[in-house]
Tab-separated table of C-alpha atoms in Angstrom:
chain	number	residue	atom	x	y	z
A	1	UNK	CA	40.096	43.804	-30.940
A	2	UNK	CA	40.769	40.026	-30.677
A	3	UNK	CA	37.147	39.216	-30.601
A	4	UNK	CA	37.167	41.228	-34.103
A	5	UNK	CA	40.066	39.193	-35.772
A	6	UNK	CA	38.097	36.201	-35.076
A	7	UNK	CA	34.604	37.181	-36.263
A	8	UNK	CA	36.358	38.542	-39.282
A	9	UNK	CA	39.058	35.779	-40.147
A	10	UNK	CA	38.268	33.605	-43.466
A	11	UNK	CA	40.643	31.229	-42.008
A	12	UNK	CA	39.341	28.633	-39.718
A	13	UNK	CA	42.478	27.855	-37.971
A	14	UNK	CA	43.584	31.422	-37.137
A	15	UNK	CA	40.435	32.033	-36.091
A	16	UNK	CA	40.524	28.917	-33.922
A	17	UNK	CA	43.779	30.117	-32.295
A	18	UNK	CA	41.937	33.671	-31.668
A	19	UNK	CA	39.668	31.919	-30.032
A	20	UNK	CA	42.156	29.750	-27.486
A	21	UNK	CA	44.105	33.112	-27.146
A	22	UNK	CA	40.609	34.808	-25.951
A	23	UNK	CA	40.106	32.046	-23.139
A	24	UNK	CA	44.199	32.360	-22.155
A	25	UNK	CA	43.999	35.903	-21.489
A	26	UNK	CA	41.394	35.385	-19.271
A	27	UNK	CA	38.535	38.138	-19.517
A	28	UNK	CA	35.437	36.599	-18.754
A	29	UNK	CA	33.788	39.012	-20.774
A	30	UNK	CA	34.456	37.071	-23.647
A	31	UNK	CA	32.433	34.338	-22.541
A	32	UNK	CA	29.648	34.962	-24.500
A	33	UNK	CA	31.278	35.559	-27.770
A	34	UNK	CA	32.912	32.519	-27.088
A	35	UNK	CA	29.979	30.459	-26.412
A	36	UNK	CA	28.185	30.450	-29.888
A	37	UNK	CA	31.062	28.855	-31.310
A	38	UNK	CA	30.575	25.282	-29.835
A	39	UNK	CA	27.725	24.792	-32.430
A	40	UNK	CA	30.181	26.094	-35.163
A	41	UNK	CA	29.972	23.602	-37.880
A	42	UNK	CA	33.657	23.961	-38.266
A	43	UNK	CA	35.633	21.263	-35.968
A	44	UNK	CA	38.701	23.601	-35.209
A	45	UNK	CA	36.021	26.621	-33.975
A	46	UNK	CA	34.313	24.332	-31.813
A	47	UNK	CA	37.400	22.659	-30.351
A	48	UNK	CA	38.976	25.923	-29.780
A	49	UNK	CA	35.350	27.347	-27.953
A	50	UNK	CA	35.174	24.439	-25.751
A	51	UNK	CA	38.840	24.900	-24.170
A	52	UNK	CA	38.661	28.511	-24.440
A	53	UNK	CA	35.378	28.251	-22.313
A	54	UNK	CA	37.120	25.895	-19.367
A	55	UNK	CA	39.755	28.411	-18.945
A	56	UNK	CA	37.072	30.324	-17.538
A	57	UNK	CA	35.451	27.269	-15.562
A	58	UNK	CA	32.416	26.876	-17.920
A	59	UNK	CA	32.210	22.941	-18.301
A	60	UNK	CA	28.727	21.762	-19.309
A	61	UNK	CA	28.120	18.951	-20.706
A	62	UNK	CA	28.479	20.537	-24.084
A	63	UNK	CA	32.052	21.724	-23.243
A	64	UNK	CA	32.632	18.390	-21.965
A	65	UNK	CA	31.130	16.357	-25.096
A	66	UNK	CA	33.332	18.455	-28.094
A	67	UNK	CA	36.231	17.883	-25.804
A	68	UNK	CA	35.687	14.078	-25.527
A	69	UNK	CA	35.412	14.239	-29.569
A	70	UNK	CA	38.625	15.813	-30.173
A	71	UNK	CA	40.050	13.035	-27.829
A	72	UNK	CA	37.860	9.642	-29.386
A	73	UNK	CA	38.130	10.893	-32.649
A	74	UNK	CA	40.869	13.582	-33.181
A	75	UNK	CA	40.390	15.257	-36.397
A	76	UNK	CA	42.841	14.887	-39.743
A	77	UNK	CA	45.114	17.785	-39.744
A	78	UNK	CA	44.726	20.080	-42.215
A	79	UNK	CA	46.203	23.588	-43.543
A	80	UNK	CA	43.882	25.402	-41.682
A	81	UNK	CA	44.816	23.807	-38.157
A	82	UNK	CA	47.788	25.979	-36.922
A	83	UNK	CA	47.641	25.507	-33.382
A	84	UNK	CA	50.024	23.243	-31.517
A	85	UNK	CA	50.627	21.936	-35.193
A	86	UNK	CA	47.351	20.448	-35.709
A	87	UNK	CA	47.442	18.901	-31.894
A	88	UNK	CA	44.456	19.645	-30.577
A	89	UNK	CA	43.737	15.908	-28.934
A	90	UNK	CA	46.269	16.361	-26.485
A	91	UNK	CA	45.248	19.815	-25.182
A	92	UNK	CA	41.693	18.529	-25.365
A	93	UNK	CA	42.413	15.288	-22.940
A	94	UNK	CA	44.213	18.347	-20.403
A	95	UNK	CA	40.903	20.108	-20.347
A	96	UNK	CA	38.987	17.224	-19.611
A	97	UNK	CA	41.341	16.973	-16.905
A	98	UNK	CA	40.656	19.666	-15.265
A	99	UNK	CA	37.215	19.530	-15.367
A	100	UNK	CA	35.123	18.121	-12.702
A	101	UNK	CA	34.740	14.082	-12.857
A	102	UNK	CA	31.414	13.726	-12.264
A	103	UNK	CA	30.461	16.159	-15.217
A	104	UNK	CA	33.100	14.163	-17.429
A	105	UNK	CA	31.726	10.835	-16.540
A	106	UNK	CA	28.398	11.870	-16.725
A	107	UNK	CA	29.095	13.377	-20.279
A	108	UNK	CA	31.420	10.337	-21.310
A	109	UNK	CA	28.266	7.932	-20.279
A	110	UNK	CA	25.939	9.851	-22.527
A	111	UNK	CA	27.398	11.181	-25.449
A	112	UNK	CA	25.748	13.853	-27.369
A	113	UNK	CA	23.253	14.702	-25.062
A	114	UNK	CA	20.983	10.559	-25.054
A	115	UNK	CA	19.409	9.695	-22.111
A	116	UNK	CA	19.996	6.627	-20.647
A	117	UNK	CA	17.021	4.470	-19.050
């Protein structure tokens, strides 16, 4: 039903907070109707996708690098971003937290998926 809401919403930020809620109830089975939404080309969608996804332990380097984002560059708030009043960089620096270091290092050291030589 939740997963509906969100594909359905016109608002990004609602949908965003769908999204968080999905990953803070906790059914894994969400996982990969969560997923798609890190390419989103919405910031709030793929903010909300990459937290959503670490409540469940999923921290690739994608997860990692939207989360870093939101924390070097946190967007402007808007209308549309409802959760935590438009906080999202502090929530995002929690997940990085809790992810493991050598994936958030590795991912800090090469942003956006470069190589280094």
């Amino acid at each position: 039903m939740l997963q509906a809401f969100v594909a359905d919403e016109a608002s990004p930020g609602a949908a965003a907070t769908g999204v968080v809620a999905l990953g803070l109830l906790g059914d894994a089975a969400t996982v990969p109707f969560i997923e798609p939404y890190l390419e989103s080309p919405i910031a709030e969608l793929r903010w909300a996708s990459a937290f959503a996804l670490t409540r469940f332990g999923v921290a690739g380097p994608a997860v990692v690098d939207v989360l870093t984002q939101v924390v070097a560059r946190p967007p402007e708030r808007t209308g549309t971003m409802t959760f935590l009043s438009g906080s999202y960089g502090g929530l995002a620096a929690t997940a990085l937290a809790e992810t493991s270091a050598a994936t958030t290092l590795r991912t800090v050291a090469q942003p956006s998926g470069t190589a280094r030589t």
